[in-house]
Each structure stands twice: as C-alpha cells, then as structure tokens.
Short mmCIF file of C-alpha atoms in Angstrom, two decimals:
data_model
loop_
_atom_site.label_atom_id
_atom_site.label_comp_id
_atom_site.label_asym_id
_atom_site.label_seq_id
_atom_site.Cartn_x
_atom_site.Cartn_y
_atom_site.Cartn_z
CA MET A 1 -0.18 -0.38 -0.29
CA PRO A 2 1.64 3.13 -0.93
CA VAL A 3 1.60 6.13 1.54
CA LEU A 4 0.76 8.41 -1.29
CA PRO A 5 -0.97 7.80 -4.20
CA PHE A 6 1.12 8.00 -7.04
CA TRP A 7 -1.19 10.57 -9.08
CA LEU A 8 0.42 12.78 -6.32
CA THR A 9 3.71 11.37 -5.40
CA GLU A 10 4.87 11.38 -9.21
CA PRO A 11 4.62 15.36 -9.50
CA LEU A 12 6.32 15.43 -5.86
CA TRP A 13 9.55 13.77 -6.79
CA ASP A 14 9.28 15.40 -10.43
CA GLN A 15 9.82 18.73 -8.67
CA PHE A 16 11.65 17.72 -6.21
CA ALA A 17 14.55 15.63 -8.35
CA ALA A 18 14.53 19.45 -10.96
CA LEU A 19 15.38 20.82 -7.34
CA LEU A 20 18.52 18.74 -6.33
CA PRO A 21 22.45 19.09 -7.25
CA GLN A 22 24.27 16.94 -10.01
CA ARG A 23 26.06 14.02 -7.40
CA PRO A 24 28.20 11.41 -9.00
CA GLN A 25 27.31 7.68 -8.02
CA PHE A 26 30.75 7.10 -7.14
CA ASP A 27 32.99 9.95 -4.58
CA PRO A 28 36.23 11.28 -7.52
CA ALA A 29 38.12 12.05 -4.21
CA HIS A 30 37.74 7.78 -2.67
CA PRO A 31 41.50 6.26 -2.75
CA LEU A 32 40.42 3.06 -4.27
CA GLY A 33 37.57 4.32 -6.13
CA CYS A 34 35.27 0.89 -5.13
CA HIS A 35 32.92 2.28 -2.36
CA ARG A 36 29.49 1.66 -2.25
CA ARG A 37 27.11 3.45 -4.54
CA ARG A 38 24.67 6.56 -3.35
CA ILE A 39 21.60 5.38 -2.09
CA SER A 40 18.85 6.87 -4.95
CA ASP A 41 17.62 10.29 -4.09
CA ARG A 42 14.19 8.84 -4.84
CA ILE A 43 14.05 5.74 -2.24
CA VAL A 44 15.52 8.83 0.66
CA PHE A 45 12.40 11.29 -0.36
CA ASP A 46 10.07 8.28 -0.19
CA LYS A 47 11.46 7.04 3.47
CA LEU A 48 11.01 10.53 4.62
CA LEU A 49 7.44 10.77 3.26
CA GLN A 50 6.89 7.36 4.68
CA VAL A 51 8.25 8.74 7.92
CA LEU A 52 5.67 11.78 7.76
CA ARG A 53 2.88 10.51 6.96
CA PHE A 54 2.88 7.14 9.58
CA GLY A 55 4.73 8.76 12.18
CA CYS A 56 7.36 6.26 12.81
CA SER A 57 11.09 5.97 13.48
CA TYR A 58 13.41 6.64 11.01
CA GLU A 59 15.36 2.78 12.61
CA ALA A 60 11.36 1.44 11.84
CA ILE A 61 11.43 2.32 8.37
CA ALA A 62 15.10 1.75 7.74
CA ASP A 63 15.68 -1.41 5.48
CA SER A 64 18.21 -3.19 2.97
CA THR A 65 17.45 -0.30 0.86
CA CYS A 66 18.67 2.80 3.13
CA SER A 67 19.51 2.45 6.63
CA ALA A 68 18.07 5.41 9.07
CA ALA A 69 21.96 7.09 9.17
CA THR A 70 21.53 8.01 5.31
CA ILE A 71 17.56 8.92 5.94
CA ARG A 72 18.97 11.20 8.56
CA GLY A 73 22.16 12.26 6.86
CA ARG A 74 20.35 13.30 3.77
CA ARG A 75 17.34 14.52 4.81
CA ASP A 76 20.17 17.37 7.36
CA GLU A 77 21.67 17.89 3.84
CA TRP A 78 18.68 19.02 1.99
CA ILE A 79 17.38 21.14 4.16
CA GLY A 80 20.69 22.89 4.43
CA LEU A 81 19.68 23.34 0.69
CA GLY A 82 16.96 24.54 1.48
CA LEU A 83 15.26 22.68 -0.58
CA PHE A 84 11.81 21.88 1.22
CA ALA A 85 10.84 25.10 0.98
CA ARG A 86 11.60 26.32 -2.40
CA LEU A 87 9.64 22.96 -2.77
CA LYS A 88 6.05 24.54 -1.31
CA GLN A 89 6.87 27.57 -3.15
CA ILE A 90 6.89 26.24 -5.72
CA ALA A 91 3.86 24.58 -4.74
CA LEU A 92 2.47 27.97 -4.43
CA GLN A 93 3.62 29.74 -7.62
CA ALA A 94 1.37 26.59 -9.43
CA TYR A 95 -1.36 27.01 -7.77
CA ASP A 96 -1.95 30.49 -7.59
CA ARG A 97 -1.57 30.06 -11.46
CA VAL A 98 -3.88 27.86 -12.32
CA VAL A 99 -6.23 27.50 -9.40
CA GLY A 100 -5.91 30.97 -7.93
CA LEU A 101 -4.89 31.52 -3.61
CA VAL A 102 -7.46 33.94 -2.02
CA LEU A 103 -5.41 35.92 -0.32
CA ASP A 104 -8.42 38.83 0.72
CA GLN A 105 -9.82 36.97 3.03
CA ILE A 106 -6.98 34.86 5.42
CA ALA A 107 -7.38 32.60 8.39
CA VAL A 108 -4.69 32.46 11.25
CA ASP A 109 -5.43 30.60 14.12
CA GLY A 110 -3.24 27.99 17.56
CA ALA A 111 -2.82 24.48 17.39
CA ILE A 112 -1.41 22.55 19.65
CA THR A 113 0.37 19.40 19.62
CA LYS A 114 2.19 16.52 21.39
CA ALA A 115 6.09 16.85 21.59
CA PRO A 116 7.18 13.65 23.70
CA GLY A 117 10.32 14.37 22.65
CA GLY A 118 10.95 18.06 23.99
CA GLY A 119 12.80 20.13 22.01
CA GLU A 120 14.07 23.64 20.45
CA ALA A 121 10.50 24.67 19.24
CA ALA A 122 8.54 22.57 22.92
CA GLY A 123 7.20 23.87 26.22
CA ARG A 124 4.31 22.66 29.14
CA SER A 125 1.56 22.16 27.20
CA PRO A 126 -1.61 23.65 29.47
CA VAL A 127 -4.29 20.75 27.95
CA ASP A 128 -1.67 17.85 29.11
CA ARG A 129 -0.95 17.58 32.27
CA GLY A 130 1.96 19.98 31.71
CA LYS A 131 3.29 17.83 29.37
CA GLN A 132 5.80 18.67 26.97
CA GLY A 133 3.69 19.65 23.64
CA MET A 134 4.41 22.12 20.37
CA LYS A 135 1.92 24.52 19.42
CA ARG A 136 1.86 25.85 15.47
CA SER A 137 0.23 29.46 14.74
CA GLY A 138 -1.22 28.46 11.56
CA MET A 139 -2.05 30.66 8.40
CA THR A 140 -4.16 30.01 5.30
CA ASP A 141 -5.78 31.40 2.42
CA GLY A 142 -9.81 32.25 2.26
CA TYR A 143 -9.80 28.14 0.87
CA GLY A 144 -7.08 26.44 3.14
CA ILE A 145 -4.35 26.49 1.59
CA PRO A 146 -1.49 26.81 3.90
CA LEU A 147 0.92 29.70 3.98
CA GLY A 148 2.76 29.45 6.50
CA ARG A 149 3.11 28.90 10.27
CA VAL A 150 5.56 30.22 13.64
CA LEU A 151 6.41 26.96 15.76
CA ALA A 152 6.35 27.90 20.03
CA GLY A 153 6.13 26.03 23.04
CA ALA A 154 2.53 24.99 23.37
CA ASN A 155 2.77 27.50 26.75
CA ARG A 156 2.78 30.32 24.10
CA HIS A 157 -0.68 32.07 24.27
CA ASP A 158 -1.68 32.40 20.31
CA SER A 159 -2.09 36.30 20.43
CA PRO A 160 1.99 36.74 20.92
CA LEU A 161 2.41 35.23 17.79
CA LEU A 162 -0.06 37.05 15.77
CA ALA A 163 2.42 39.67 14.40
CA PRO A 164 5.52 37.04 13.58
CA THR A 165 2.34 34.72 12.05
CA LEU A 166 1.85 37.90 10.03
CA ASP A 167 4.94 39.11 8.65
CA LEU A 168 5.02 35.92 6.27
CA LEU A 169 2.82 37.43 4.30
CA GLU A 170 5.63 39.59 2.71
CA GLY A 171 7.05 36.78 0.96
CA LEU A 172 3.87 35.83 -1.12
CA GLY A 173 4.28 38.64 -3.72
CA PRO A 174 2.39 41.10 -4.81
CA LEU A 175 -1.15 41.52 -2.12
CA PRO A 176 -4.69 43.00 -2.78
CA ASP A 177 -5.05 45.67 -1.60
CA GLU A 178 -7.97 45.21 0.81
CA ILE A 179 -6.99 41.39 3.49
CA THR A 180 -9.22 40.59 5.71
CA VAL A 181 -8.39 38.66 8.80
CA HIS A 182 -10.73 36.00 10.59
CA LEU A 183 -9.93 35.49 14.14
CA ASP A 184 -11.29 33.28 16.73
CA ALA A 185 -11.76 35.10 20.78
CA GLY A 186 -8.50 34.41 21.39
CA TYR A 187 -7.10 37.17 19.90
CA ASP A 188 -10.00 39.70 20.71
CA SER A 189 -7.51 42.14 22.50
CA ASP A 190 -6.42 45.53 22.09
CA LYS A 191 -3.29 44.34 21.59
CA SER A 192 -4.31 42.14 18.43
CA ARG A 193 -6.55 44.77 16.93
CA ALA A 194 -2.84 46.65 17.21
CA VAL A 195 -1.33 43.90 15.26
CA LEU A 196 -3.95 44.06 12.34
CA ASP A 197 -4.23 47.93 12.70
CA GLU A 198 0.12 48.55 11.89
CA ARG A 199 0.15 46.41 9.15
CA LYS A 200 -3.77 48.29 7.91
CA LEU A 201 -5.30 45.07 8.15
CA CYS A 202 -8.96 44.45 8.32
CA GLY A 203 -10.14 41.93 10.88
CA GLN A 204 -13.31 39.56 11.61
CA ILE A 205 -12.64 38.77 15.20
CA ALA A 206 -14.40 36.43 17.32
CA ARG A 207 -16.28 38.44 20.61
CA LYS A 208 -14.94 36.81 23.46
CA GLY A 209 -18.40 35.63 25.32
CA THR A 210 -20.37 35.00 22.78
CA LYS A 211 -21.87 31.92 21.30
CA ALA A 212 -21.64 31.76 17.38
CA PRO A 213 -21.17 28.53 14.76
CA VAL A 214 -17.69 28.29 13.54
CA GLN A 215 -20.12 27.60 10.47
CA ALA A 216 -20.50 31.74 10.55
CA THR A 217 -17.62 32.55 9.68
CA ARG A 218 -15.11 32.26 7.50
CA ARG A 219 -12.07 30.60 10.35
CA TRP A 220 -12.99 26.84 9.55
CA HIS A 221 -11.02 26.64 6.71
CA VAL A 222 -8.03 26.45 9.22
CA GLU A 223 -9.57 24.47 11.34
CA ARG A 224 -9.80 22.10 8.07
CA THR A 225 -6.11 22.83 7.48
CA HIS A 226 -4.76 21.85 10.89
CA ALA A 227 -6.97 18.47 10.67
CA TRP A 228 -5.12 17.51 7.39
CA GLN A 229 -1.66 18.34 9.39
CA ASN A 230 -2.45 16.70 12.18
CA ALA A 231 -3.00 13.69 9.76
CA PHE A 232 0.99 13.25 8.96
CA HIS A 233 1.00 11.59 12.36
CA ARG A 234 4.84 13.20 12.62
CA LEU A 235 3.97 16.41 13.17
CA ALA A 236 0.73 15.19 15.20
CA ARG A 237 3.34 13.61 17.56
CA CYS A 238 6.78 15.14 16.84
CA TYR A 239 9.10 13.01 18.20
CA GLU A 240 11.95 15.19 16.52
CA ARG A 241 14.00 18.31 18.88
CA ARG A 242 15.02 20.32 16.18
CA THR A 243 13.23 22.84 14.83
CA SER A 244 14.61 23.15 11.29
CA VAL A 245 13.91 19.45 11.15
CA ILE A 246 10.06 19.72 11.98
CA GLU A 247 9.77 22.88 9.76
CA ALA A 248 11.36 20.81 7.12
CA PHE A 249 8.33 17.88 7.95
CA PHE A 250 5.77 21.37 7.56
CA ASP A 251 6.74 22.35 4.77
CA LEU A 252 7.00 18.58 3.19
CA ALA A 253 3.48 18.68 4.47
CA ASP A 254 2.62 21.44 3.24
CA THR A 255 3.56 20.97 -0.25
CA VAL A 256 1.40 17.89 0.13
CA ILE A 257 -2.00 19.76 0.93
CA THR A 258 -1.13 22.31 -1.53
CA VAL A 259 -0.39 19.76 -4.97
CA ARG A 260 -3.60 17.89 -3.46
CA SER A 261 -5.76 20.95 -3.79
CA LEU A 262 -4.01 21.44 -6.82
CA ILE A 263 -4.78 18.72 -8.96
CA ARG A 264 -8.15 18.03 -7.15
CA ARG A 265 -9.66 21.51 -7.80
CA ALA A 266 -7.57 21.44 -11.39
CA TRP A 267 -9.27 17.59 -12.21
CA THR A 268 -12.52 19.29 -13.55
CA THR A 269 -11.00 22.16 -15.60
CA HIS A 270 -7.37 21.23 -17.33
CA ARG A 271 -6.37 18.46 -18.86
CA TRP A 272 -2.62 17.05 -18.77
CA ASP A 273 -1.21 14.19 -19.58
CA THR A 274 -0.73 11.86 -15.84
CA ARG A 275 -4.04 13.34 -15.17
CA PRO A 276 -5.85 10.55 -13.15
CA ARG A 277 -8.74 8.79 -15.25
CA ARG A 278 -11.10 9.43 -12.04
CA ARG A 279 -11.37 12.71 -9.95
CA PRO A 280 -9.11 12.54 -6.69
#
C-alpha cells in the first residue's frame, strides 16, 4: 500500500528532483574508487514521506535499501540546501497560477500537538497535564491552503504569535489592497487589533462571551487545514528536537496539501498527460 497515491507522489518527486544538485554515483576522491554506490535520492525521498505520514522512527522505516543514518544525513543535507522550503514555494506559485490563492481572506489560528521528545519548539502543554507540547500558529488563504506557520511552545498564547505569523505575508508577493483576517475569540484584545492596524489589515474577530457557530465565519478553513496537517502523524506527535527539521517536515506536508488541492480542483478544468482517470 503506497503512502500516497501515484498521481500525487510523481509530480512531487519530479519537481523535487529538479531542485537536487548533480551528484556522481561514486565519490571521485575515493582512493580506491570501489566504495558502495550512493543511495538513490528517490529512495530517501520516499522514506521521508513514509516517516511524515506514519510518524514512525527512522529505524523502523529503514531496510536493506536505505539505513536510518542515510535518511537522517540526506534529510539534513536537503535542509541545508533549503529544498523543502523551495518546494513549498513552487507548489504555492503553481496553485496561484492555475487556481488562484484567495489572499483577500486570511485565517489565522493556533493548534497544540504533542512533543514527547521536547526540543527547541516545545513547552509545557496546558491541555496535557504539563507534558511537553508544541504550538503552531498557522495561516491559510480563504480556501485553506497553508501559507506558513510560526512554531512555539505549547504554553504560549495565540495572541503574541499573531504578529510574526502575519509577517509571513511579505514573502507571498503582490497582495490585494484589502485583506480581511479571520480570528477566533482568543485574539479579541486591543493588542491584536493594534497588530492588524499596523499592517493595514481588516480584522474579523469573534467576540468573547458571544456564542456563534464556527460555520458562521470563514475561520473554519484554518481549522480544516490543522486537521489535514495532523493527518501526518509526524506532525501530530513530534519527536524531532530541532526546529529546522520540524519546519522541513511542515513544508513537505504543506506541499502535499497544496498539490493535492491543486490536482483536485484542476481536474474538472484542465487536461494533462498524467491526469487521474477519476476525480481524486
């Protein structure tokens, strides 16, 4: 059973392979020239997708084709080259070109997940008896396409994370003249409104003490995106300790979400050679 359907993994790999630098199968500096061949990048890429989706350890996913040390080493090599962040950026640009990002309606919200191993982005969780947890302040467009996130300890409040989360809009290129940011009651404060005013953004913030169904606003898009991200068990229960590695897995998951949404929405309006026979 593949970790992801072929109509999703193939375009992901084709684009990722185009970003990889050229590497010889054998190290030309080796004194004997007879060491083992370099493990295929495609094998390591598939292993990382399995780790992301199933949340298993590197040792559990390693086999005769690739060791756990190779997975970690290649992962760190690709993080150093910035390939995961670049892959996500390309996916966003493709989605914006084909379907169009809804940037005049933005939703921001926080989500707390477990972080049993602690690490740089972990803190005491107020909803898990003080165990180690991680909070992500995520931002999506009006349809729910993930635009970025800020990682912090689970004991951080959503409101102070609003400013650095909205600053991620600067990397998205030209923006609409009027942008409405949809927020829940946790942001109902003068400080949050000041953050929005400084950036000339309109805010639609739920009022504290006023009951309103989540369907009555456009805030549910970010809630759905949090559920999509938590379907990748490496993110829902994070054992990584370094923030750079966590960000890389988030970038890979966001790329999968974006490309999946792109294929599903373009299926009825576009034709291409590898288009799935049935609507995904």
